[in-house]
PDB file of C-alpha atoms and ligand atoms in Angstrom:
ATOM      1  CA  MET A  20      -0.051   0.150  -0.547  1.00 76.00           C
ATOM      2  CA  PRO A  21       1.338   3.647  -0.826  1.00 91.00           C
ATOM      3  CA  LEU A  22       1.901   6.096   1.015  1.00 96.00           C
ATOM      4  CA  PRO A  23      -0.972   8.271   1.469  1.00 98.00           C
ATOM      5  CA  SER A  24      -0.958  12.175   0.373  1.00 98.00           C
ATOM      6  CA  PHE A  25       0.224  14.247   3.966  1.00 98.00           C
ATOM      7  CA  ILE A  26      -3.345  15.999   2.975  1.00 97.00           C
ATOM      8  CA  SER A  27      -5.139  12.842   2.921  1.00 98.00           C
ATOM      9  CA  MET A  28      -3.260  11.382   5.738  1.00 98.00           C
ATOM     10  CA  TYR A  29      -4.414  14.771   7.884  1.00 98.00           C
ATOM     11  CA  GLN A  30      -8.019  14.668   6.979  1.00 98.00           C
ATOM     12  CA  GLN A  31      -8.341  10.847   7.667  1.00 98.00           C
ATOM     13  CA  LEU A  32      -6.924  11.116  11.070  1.00 98.00           C
ATOM     14  CA  ILE A  33      -8.592  14.191  12.225  1.00 98.00           C
ATOM     15  CA  ALA A  34     -11.431  12.724  10.683  1.00 98.00           C
ATOM     16  CA  ALA A  35     -10.729   9.401  13.222  1.00 98.00           C
ATOM     17  CA  PRO A  36     -12.526  10.623  16.682  1.00 97.00           C
ATOM     18  CA  SER A  37      -9.959   9.817  19.714  1.00 97.00           C
ATOM     19  CA  ILE A  38     -11.122  12.353  22.916  1.00 97.00           C
ATOM     20  CA  SER A  39     -10.125  11.664  26.068  1.00 94.00           C
ATOM     21  CA  ALA A  40     -12.054  12.268  28.817  1.00 91.00           C
ATOM     22  CA  ILE A  41     -12.584  12.378  32.958  1.00 84.00           C
ATOM     23  CA  GLU A  42     -15.341  12.026  31.897  1.00 86.00           C
ATOM     24  CA  ASP A  43     -16.597   8.001  30.620  1.00 83.00           C
ATOM     25  CA  ASN A  44     -19.148   8.852  28.793  1.00 87.00           C
ATOM     26  CA  LEU A  45     -17.285  11.035  26.305  1.00 90.00           C
ATOM     27  CA  CYS A  46     -14.458   9.080  26.731  1.00 90.00           C
ATOM     28  CA  MET A  47     -12.922   7.571  23.516  1.00 94.00           C
ATOM     29  CA  SER A  48     -10.626   4.616  22.839  1.00 96.00           C
ATOM     30  CA  ASN A  49      -7.822   5.690  20.208  1.00 97.00           C
ATOM     31  CA  LYS A  50      -7.331   2.523  18.843  1.00 97.00           C
ATOM     32  CA  ASN A  51      -8.909   3.910  15.074  1.00 98.00           C
ATOM     33  CA  VAL A  52      -5.945   6.338  15.337  1.00 98.00           C
ATOM     34  CA  ILE A  53      -3.462   4.068  15.994  1.00 98.00           C
ATOM     35  CA  GLU A  54      -4.023   1.720  13.720  1.00 98.00           C
ATOM     36  CA  LEU A  55      -3.990   4.184  10.609  1.00 98.00           C
ATOM     37  CA  LEU A  56      -0.626   5.333  11.802  1.00 98.00           C
ATOM     38  CA  ALA A  57       1.134   1.640  12.084  1.00 98.00           C
ATOM     39  CA  ASN A  58      -0.508   1.155   8.841  1.00 98.00           C
ATOM     40  CA  TRP A  59       1.822   4.036   7.697  1.00 98.00           C
ATOM     41  CA  CYS A  60       4.311   3.452   9.851  1.00 98.00           C
ATOM     42  CA  GLU A  61       4.430  -0.379   8.088  1.00 98.00           C
ATOM     43  CA  THR A  62       4.274   1.288   4.102  1.00 97.00           C
ATOM     44  CA  LEU A  63       7.732   3.315   5.153  1.00 97.00           C
ATOM     45  CA  GLY A  64      10.152   0.053   6.473  1.00 97.00           C
ATOM     46  CA  PHE A  65       9.298   0.375  10.141  1.00 98.00           C
ATOM     47  CA  THR A  66       8.890  -2.189  12.892  1.00 98.00           C
ATOM     48  CA  CYS A  67       5.519  -1.376  15.441  1.00 98.00           C
ATOM     49  CA  GLU A  68       4.522  -2.381  18.945  1.00 97.00           C
ATOM     50  CA  ILE A  69       1.128  -1.521  20.146  1.00 97.00           C
ATOM     51  CA  ILE A  70       1.121  -1.999  23.156  1.00 95.00           C
ATOM     52  CA  GLU A  71      -2.570  -1.612  25.638  1.00 95.00           C
ATOM     53  CA  LEU A  72      -2.651   0.001  28.131  1.00 94.00           C
ATOM     54  CA  GLU A  73      -2.831  -1.118  32.185  1.00 88.00           C
ATOM     55  CA  GLY A  74      -6.456  -1.276  33.026  1.00 80.00           C
ATOM     56  CA  GLY A  75      -8.067  -2.152  29.055  1.00 70.00           C
ATOM     57  CA  LYS A  76     -11.022   0.405  27.987  1.00 80.00           C
ATOM     58  CA  GLY A  77     -10.082   0.510  24.852  1.00 92.00           C
ATOM     59  CA  ARG A  78      -6.428   2.764  24.772  1.00 95.00           C
ATOM     60  CA  PHE A  79      -2.948   1.930  23.008  1.00 97.00           C
ATOM     61  CA  ASN A  80       0.187   3.348  22.369  1.00 97.00           C
ATOM     62  CA  LEU A  81       2.346   2.814  19.410  1.00 98.00           C
ATOM     63  CA  LEU A  82       6.006   2.450  18.784  1.00 98.00           C
ATOM     64  CA  ALA A  83       7.494   2.510  16.026  1.00 98.00           C
ATOM     65  CA  LYS A  84      11.043   2.069  14.549  1.00 97.00           C
ATOM     66  CA  ARG A  85      13.374   1.362  11.788  1.00 97.00           C
ATOM     67  CA  GLY A  86      17.359   0.725  12.288  1.00 95.00           C
ATOM     68  CA  GLU A  87      18.941  -0.810  14.701  1.00 93.00           C
ATOM     69  CA  GLY A  88      20.528  -0.064  18.855  1.00 91.00           C
ATOM     70  CA  ASP A  89      19.627   2.472  20.349  1.00 91.00           C
ATOM     71  CA  GLY A  90      20.375   5.938  20.293  1.00 95.00           C
ATOM     72  CA  GLY A  91      18.612   7.947  17.025  1.00 97.00           C
ATOM     73  CA  LEU A  92      16.084  10.690  16.725  1.00 98.00           C
ATOM     74  CA  MET A  93      12.187  10.092  18.450  1.00 98.00           C
ATOM     75  CA  LEU A  94       8.959  11.776  17.125  1.00 98.00           C
ATOM     76  CA  ALA A  95       6.917  11.497  19.997  1.00 98.00           C
ATOM     77  CA  GLY A  96       3.598  12.691  20.282  1.00 98.00           C
ATOM     78  CA  HIS A  97      -0.509  12.456  21.799  1.00 98.00           C
ATOM     79  CA  THR A  98      -2.985  10.614  19.587  1.00 98.00           C
ATOM     80  CA  ASP A  99      -6.190  11.999  21.473  1.00 97.00           C
ATOM     81  CA  THR A 100      -7.649  15.097  21.866  1.00 97.00           C
ATOM     82  CA  VAL A 101      -9.923  16.990  24.457  1.00 95.00           C
ATOM     83  CA  PRO A 102     -13.947  17.326  23.910  1.00 95.00           C
ATOM     84  CA  PHE A 103     -15.797  19.927  21.759  1.00 94.00           C
ATOM     85  CA  ASP A 104     -17.796  22.470  22.305  1.00 93.00           C
ATOM     86  CA  ASP A 105     -20.130  21.950  19.721  1.00 91.00           C
ATOM     87  CA  SER A 106     -21.359  25.609  19.538  1.00 94.00           C
ATOM     88  CA  ARG A 107     -18.311  27.526  19.085  1.00 94.00           C
ATOM     89  CA  TRP A 108     -17.433  25.243  16.470  1.00 95.00           C
ATOM     90  CA  ASN A 109     -18.407  27.022  13.003  1.00 93.00           C
ATOM     91  CA  HIS A 110     -16.557  23.629  10.976  1.00 92.00           C
ATOM     92  CA  ASN A 111     -17.747  20.220  11.563  1.00 97.00           C
ATOM     93  CA  PRO A 112     -14.500  19.142  13.632  1.00 97.00           C
ATOM     94  CA  PHE A 113     -13.379  15.918  12.509  1.00 98.00           C
ATOM     95  CA  LYS A 114     -12.978  17.913   8.956  1.00 98.00           C
ATOM     96  CA  LEU A 115     -10.128  18.744   7.617  1.00 98.00           C
ATOM     97  CA  THR A 116     -11.316  21.939   6.595  1.00 97.00           C
ATOM     98  CA  GLU A 117      -8.998  24.209   4.380  1.00 95.00           C
ATOM     99  CA  LEU A 118      -9.576  28.330   5.161  1.00 95.00           C
ATOM    100  CA  ASP A 119      -8.020  31.260   4.470  1.00 95.00           C
ATOM    101  CA  ASN A 120      -5.111  29.550   4.611  1.00 94.00           C
ATOM    102  CA  LYS A 121      -5.173  27.268   7.776  1.00 94.00           C
ATOM    103  CA  LEU A 122      -6.680  23.700   8.595  1.00 95.00           C
ATOM    104  CA  TYR A 123      -9.176  23.286  11.509  1.00 96.00           C
ATOM    105  CA  GLY A 124     -10.120  20.525  13.099  1.00 97.00           C
ATOM    106  CA  LEU A 125     -10.092  18.631  16.455  1.00 98.00           C
ATOM    107  CA  GLY A 126      -6.942  17.410  16.872  1.00 97.00           C
ATOM    108  CA  SER A 127      -5.055  19.311  14.155  1.00 97.00           C
ATOM    109  CA  ILE A 128      -2.655  21.494  16.065  1.00 96.00           C
ATOM    110  CA  ASP A 129      -2.543  19.012  19.403  1.00 96.00           C
ATOM    111  CA  MET A 130      -1.719  17.599  17.869  1.00 96.00           C
ATOM    112  CA  LYS A 131      -2.666  14.231  15.468  1.00 98.00           C
ATOM    113  CA  GLY A 132      -2.050  16.873  12.885  1.00 97.00           C
ATOM    114  CA  PHE A 133       1.825  16.402  14.002  1.00 98.00           C
ATOM    115  CA  PHE A 134       1.980  12.835  12.664  1.00 98.00           C
ATOM    116  CA  ALA A 135       0.926  13.790   9.064  1.00 98.00           C
ATOM    117  CA  PHE A 136       3.588  15.694   9.112  1.00 97.00           C
ATOM    118  CA  VAL A 137       6.347  13.507  10.079  1.00 97.00           C
ATOM    119  CA  LEU A 138       5.535  11.089   7.868  1.00 98.00           C
ATOM    120  CA  HIS A 139       4.954  13.277   4.938  1.00 98.00           C
ATOM    121  CA  ALA A 140       8.887  14.278   6.033  1.00 97.00           C
ATOM    122  CA  ILE A 141       9.909  11.081   6.407  1.00 97.00           C
ATOM    123  CA  SER A 142       8.651   9.307   2.939  1.00 97.00           C
ATOM    124  CA  GLU A 143      10.672  11.530   1.700  1.00 96.00           C
ATOM    125  CA  LEU A 144      14.474  10.173   3.162  1.00 95.00           C
ATOM    126  CA  ASP A 145      16.376   7.823   1.463  1.00 92.00           C
ATOM    127  CA  GLU A 146      16.229   4.886   3.528  1.00 91.00           C
ATOM    128  CA  LYS A 147      19.441   3.848   2.984  1.00 91.00           C
ATOM    129  CA  GLN A 148      21.255   7.430   4.266  1.00 93.00           C
ATOM    130  CA  GLN A 149      19.462   6.373   7.460  1.00 94.00           C
ATOM    131  CA  THR A 150      22.529   5.708   9.969  1.00 94.00           C
ATOM    132  CA  GLN A 151      20.663   5.859  13.529  1.00 96.00           C
ATOM    133  CA  PRO A 152      16.923   4.567  14.080  1.00 97.00           C
ATOM    134  CA  ILE A 153      13.723   6.767  13.708  1.00 98.00           C
ATOM    135  CA  LEU A 154      11.125   6.236  16.449  1.00 98.00           C
ATOM    136  CA  ILE A 155       7.907   7.214  15.584  1.00 98.00           C
ATOM    137  CA  LEU A 156       5.694   7.161  19.419  1.00 98.00           C
ATOM    138  CA  ALA A 157       1.822   8.223  19.706  1.00 98.00           C
ATOM    139  CA  THR A 158       0.412   7.911  23.112  1.00 98.00           C
ATOM    140  CA  ALA A 159      -2.802   8.168  24.236  1.00 97.00           C
ATOM    141  CA  ASP A 160      -4.761  10.159  27.418  1.00 95.00           C
ATOM    142  CA  GLU A 161      -2.088  13.094  27.526  1.00 94.00           C
ATOM    143  CA  GLU A 162      -4.865  15.584  28.028  1.00 93.00           C
ATOM    144  CA  THR A 163      -6.403  13.151  31.115  1.00 91.00           C
ATOM    145  CA  THR A 164      -4.237  11.020  33.087  1.00 89.00           C
ATOM    146  CA  MET A 165      -0.746  10.820  31.380  1.00 91.00           C
ATOM    147  CA  ALA A 166      -1.375   6.743  31.055  1.00 93.00           C
ATOM    148  CA  GLY A 167       0.400   6.042  28.462  1.00 96.00           C
ATOM    149  CA  ALA A 168       3.187   8.235  28.562  1.00 94.00           C
ATOM    150  CA  GLN A 169       3.547   6.727  32.034  1.00 93.00           C
ATOM    151  CA  GLN A 170       3.110   3.518  30.929  1.00 94.00           C
ATOM    152  CA  ILE A 171       5.584   4.182  28.047  1.00 95.00           C
ATOM    153  CA  CYS A 172       8.699   4.877  30.451  1.00 92.00           C
ATOM    154  CA  LYS A 173       8.556   1.369  31.528  1.00 92.00           C
ATOM    155  CA  HIS A 174       9.977  -0.238  28.098  1.00 91.00           C
ATOM    156  CA  PRO A 175      11.821  -1.877  28.810  1.00 89.00           C
ATOM    157  CA  ASN A 176      14.004  -0.488  25.720  1.00 84.00           C
ATOM    158  CA  LEU A 177      13.984   2.237  24.590  1.00 91.00           C
ATOM    159  CA  LYS A 178      16.368   4.523  24.159  1.00 90.00           C
ATOM    160  CA  PRO A 179      16.872   7.808  21.981  1.00 96.00           C
ATOM    161  CA  ALA A 180      19.971   9.898  21.708  1.00 97.00           C
ATOM    162  CA  ARG A 181      17.359  12.723  20.736  1.00 96.00           C
ATOM    163  CA  CYS A 182      12.880  13.495  20.827  1.00 95.00           C
ATOM    164  CA  ILE A 183      11.288  16.200  18.799  1.00 96.00           C
ATOM    165  CA  ILE A 184       8.078  16.507  20.175  1.00 96.00           C
ATOM    166  CA  GLY A 185       5.556  17.989  18.628  1.00 96.00           C
ATOM    167  CA  GLU A 186       3.292  19.724  20.415  1.00 96.00           C
ATOM    168  CA  PRO A 187       2.457  23.687  19.118  1.00 94.00           C
ATOM    169  CA  THR A 188       4.534  26.477  20.644  1.00 93.00           C
ATOM    170  CA  ASP A 189       3.722  29.068  17.770  1.00 91.00           C
ATOM    171  CA  MET A 190       6.680  28.486  16.155  1.00 89.00           C
ATOM    172  CA  THR A 191       9.116  29.289  18.833  1.00 90.00           C
ATOM    173  CA  PRO A 192      11.229  25.238  19.495  1.00 91.00           C
ATOM    174  CA  VAL A 193      11.213  24.878  23.438  1.00 92.00           C
ATOM    175  CA  PHE A 194      13.732  23.071  24.527  1.00 92.00           C
ATOM    176  CA  MET A 195      13.056  22.535  27.574  1.00 92.00           C
ATOM    177  CA  HIS A 196       9.884  22.260  30.047  1.00 91.00           C
ATOM    178  CA  LYS A 197       8.695  22.536  33.326  1.00 94.00           C
ATOM    179  CA  GLY A 198       7.581  19.690  35.117  1.00 92.00           C
ATOM    180  CA  HIS A 199       3.673  19.472  36.438  1.00 90.00           C
ATOM    181  CA  MET A 200       2.595  17.208  39.633  1.00 91.00           C
ATOM    182  CA  SER A 201      -0.950  17.466  40.916  1.00 92.00           C
ATOM    183  CA  THR A 202      -1.934  15.775  44.385  1.00 96.00           C
ATOM    184  CA  ALA A 203      -3.987  15.949  47.361  1.00 98.00           C
ATOM    185  CA  ILE A 204      -2.950  16.050  51.607  1.00 98.00           C
ATOM    186  CA  ARG A 205      -5.981  14.769  53.822  1.00 98.00           C
ATOM    187  CA  VAL A 206      -5.970  15.186  57.113  1.00 98.00           C
ATOM    188  CA  VAL A 207      -8.099  12.672  59.737  1.00 98.00           C
ATOM    189  CA  GLY A 208      -8.555  13.403  62.350  1.00 98.00           C
ATOM    190  CA  ARG A 209     -10.982  12.602  65.154  1.00 97.00           C
ATOM    191  CA  SER A 210     -14.337  13.840  65.277  1.00 97.00           C
ATOM    192  CA  GLY A 211     -16.589  15.121  68.500  1.00 96.00           C
ATOM    193  CA  HIS A 212     -18.771  18.116  69.361  1.00 97.00           C
ATOM    194  CA  SER A 213     -16.822  21.374  69.857  1.00 97.00           C
ATOM    195  CA  SER A 214     -17.502  22.260  73.238  1.00 97.00           C
ATOM    196  CA  ASP A 215     -15.198  19.564  74.190  1.00 96.00           C
ATOM    197  CA  PRO A 216     -11.880  19.536  72.413  1.00 95.00           C
ATOM    198  CA  GLU A 217      -9.706  17.197  74.327  1.00 95.00           C
ATOM    199  CA  ARG A 218     -12.052  14.198  73.174  1.00 94.00           C
ATOM    200  CA  GLY A 219     -11.075  14.889  69.481  1.00 97.00           C
ATOM    201  CA  LEU A 220      -8.391  15.737  66.808  1.00 98.00           C
ATOM    202  CA  ASN A 221      -9.056  18.976  64.872  1.00 98.00           C
ATOM    203  CA  ALA A 222      -8.280  17.657  61.323  1.00 98.00           C
ATOM    204  CA  ILE A 223      -8.206  21.997  60.101  1.00 98.00           C
ATOM    205  CA  GLU A 224      -6.545  22.730  62.793  1.00 98.00           C
ATOM    206  CA  VAL A 225      -3.843  20.263  61.533  1.00 98.00           C
ATOM    207  CA  MET A 226      -4.048  21.576  58.120  1.00 98.00           C
ATOM    208  CA  HIS A 227      -2.808  25.009  59.113  1.00 98.00           C
ATOM    209  CA  LYS A 228       0.097  23.185  60.632  1.00 98.00           C
ATOM    210  CA  VAL A 229       0.516  21.737  57.055  1.00 98.00           C
ATOM    211  CA  ILE A 230       0.198  24.408  54.549  1.00 98.00           C
ATOM    212  CA  THR A 231       2.582  26.273  56.911  1.00 98.00           C
ATOM    213  CA  LYS A 232       5.170  24.268  56.683  1.00 98.00           C
ATOM    214  CA  LEU A 233       4.111  24.204  52.797  1.00 98.00           C
ATOM    215  CA  MET A 234       4.155  27.956  52.507  1.00 98.00           C
ATOM    216  CA  PHE A 235       7.876  28.126  53.791  1.00 98.00           C
ATOM    217  CA  LEU A 236       8.536  25.268  51.053  1.00 96.00           C
ATOM    218  CA  LYS A 237       7.039  27.817  48.393  1.00 97.00           C
ATOM    219  CA  GLU A 238       8.939  30.506  49.004  1.00 97.00           C
ATOM    220  CA  GLN A 239      12.631  28.949  49.640  1.00 95.00           C
ATOM    221  CA  LEU A 240      11.418  27.121  46.125  1.00 94.00           C
ATOM    222  CA  LYS A 241      11.113  30.283  44.989  1.00 95.00           C
ATOM    223  CA  HIS A 242      14.228  32.054  46.207  1.00 95.00           C
ATOM    224  CA  LYS A 243      16.528  28.911  46.228  1.00 94.00           C
ATOM    225  CA  TYR A 244      15.667  27.599  42.346  1.00 94.00           C
ATOM    226  CA  SER A 245      15.349  29.756  39.677  1.00 95.00           C
ATOM    227  CA  ILE A 246      15.897  29.470  34.838  1.00 95.00           C
ATOM    228  CA  ASN A 247      15.942  31.730  33.568  1.00 93.00           C
ATOM    229  CA  HIS A 248      14.970  30.663  30.547  1.00 90.00           C
ATOM    230  CA  PHE A 249      10.951  30.464  31.713  1.00 93.00           C
ATOM    231  CA  GLU A 250       8.824  32.915  31.838  1.00 92.00           C
ATOM    232  CA  ILE A 251       7.979  32.208  35.537  1.00 96.00           C
ATOM    233  CA  PRO A 252      11.386  31.704  35.787  1.00 97.00           C
ATOM    234  CA  TYR A 253      11.323  29.958  39.762  1.00 97.00           C
ATOM    235  CA  PRO A 254       9.190  26.542  40.680  1.00 96.00           C
ATOM    236  CA  THR A 255       5.574  27.575  41.639  1.00 97.00           C
ATOM    237  CA  LEU A 256       4.313  25.392  44.505  1.00 97.00           C
ATOM    238  CA  ASN A 257      -0.674  26.156  44.270  1.00 97.00           C
ATOM    239  CA  LEU A 258      -2.919  25.881  47.184  1.00 97.00           C
ATOM    240  CA  GLY A 259      -5.948  25.390  44.794  1.00 96.00           C
ATOM    241  CA  ASN A 260      -8.689  23.324  46.876  1.00 96.00           C
ATOM    242  CA  ILE A 261      -9.800  23.045  50.299  1.00 97.00           C
ATOM    243  CA  HIS A 262     -12.457  20.898  51.891  1.00 97.00           C
ATOM    244  CA  GLY A 263     -12.656  20.078  56.111  1.00 97.00           C
ATOM    245  CA  GLY A 264     -15.398  19.400  58.616  1.00 96.00           C
ATOM    246  CA  ASP A 265     -19.100  19.994  58.522  1.00 94.00           C
ATOM    247  CA  ASN A 266     -20.148  21.642  60.834  1.00 96.00           C
ATOM    248  CA  ALA A 267     -19.540  24.326  63.135  1.00 97.00           C
ATOM    249  CA  ASN A 268     -20.271  22.788  66.501  1.00 97.00           C
ATOM    250  CA  ARG A 269     -18.285  19.772  65.323  1.00 97.00           C
ATOM    251  CA  ILE A 270     -14.452  19.316  66.010  1.00 98.00           C
ATOM    252  CA  CYS A 271     -13.515  18.674  61.876  1.00 98.00           C
ATOM    253  CA  GLY A 272     -12.960  14.831  61.217  1.00 97.00           C
ATOM    254  CA  CYS A 273     -11.098  15.087  58.585  1.00 98.00           C
ATOM    255  CA  CYS A 274      -9.524  18.059  56.043  1.00 98.00           C
ATOM    256  CA  GLU A 275      -8.575  17.496  52.294  1.00 98.00           C
ATOM    257  CA  MET A 276      -6.755  20.128  50.356  1.00 98.00           C
ATOM    258  CA  HIS A 277      -5.453  19.540  46.700  1.00 97.00           C
ATOM    259  CA  ILE A 278      -1.904  21.349  45.355  1.00 97.00           C
ATOM    260  CA  ASP A 279      -0.129  21.627  42.149  1.00 96.00           C
ATOM    261  CA  MET A 280       2.818  21.897  41.564  1.00 96.00           C
ATOM    262  CA  ARG A 281       5.487  23.520  38.610  1.00 96.00           C
ATOM    263  CA  PRO A 282       9.302  21.740  39.516  1.00 95.00           C
ATOM    264  CA  LEU A 283      12.276  23.079  37.299  1.00 96.00           C
ATOM    265  CA  PRO A 284      13.969  20.495  35.073  1.00 91.00           C
ATOM    266  CA  ASN A 285      16.983  18.552  37.307  1.00 79.00           C
ATOM    267  CA  TYR A 286      15.501  20.186  40.810  1.00 71.00           C
ATOM    268  CA  LYS A 287      16.557  17.844  43.218  1.00 70.00           C
ATOM    269  CA  HIS A 288      15.351  19.469  46.467  1.00 58.00           C
TER     270      HIS A 288
HETATM  271 ZN1   ZN B 760      -1.283  18.123  23.445  1.00 93.28          ZN
END
């Protein structure tokens, strides 16, 4: 099977819905996108490995490789898109539409379109002149849980020398990125009547101590680390959500807080 034209690959990728969402009713399998990519990669002489994500649900990663050994160049992207709001689209989101020299479609930029560019570029390379492996990695669930990326991290034999990730960056090459950690801290105390504090353990009061420590850490991070390539040059820590207790006259038995942290590359604390 010959490789379809650039625009045909682009159209087929956009026409294959692959929405990721936290809500189960919006979530889709990405299998159709993975199968398209695997077929095209095989046409270009790649060996394909399709890996189903742990926990099933029809999500797959694709790792395609042309050439032997370690090293080489990996071209990586995700196959899923966010859901779409019908009322805010002027075109069918699953039909690639050209208008004023721009292409519109769900995932056209972020980032199924990337694979059309990659495959078309590779089709124009002379395979005989290739001295190191080329890898194409297409992952699942980037827009929600990162489950695809997490699974590929466990791959026993994936050691490219360089990697290009085709996320949109307004045509500016981005060579480093902050990390992202989102987590919850839950304090479980002991509830009781507010008139007798000694019989309980107030989770909000304990959380107050946790927050004090976190605020100290936040300031430390801000003053200790800096990389000027970032618009916000220091690591950030955000207290995003807190909930605890049920009534003014009860000792709070449980308090939960959600935090978000964006560390700098090579950050060790
Ligand atoms: Zn993306």
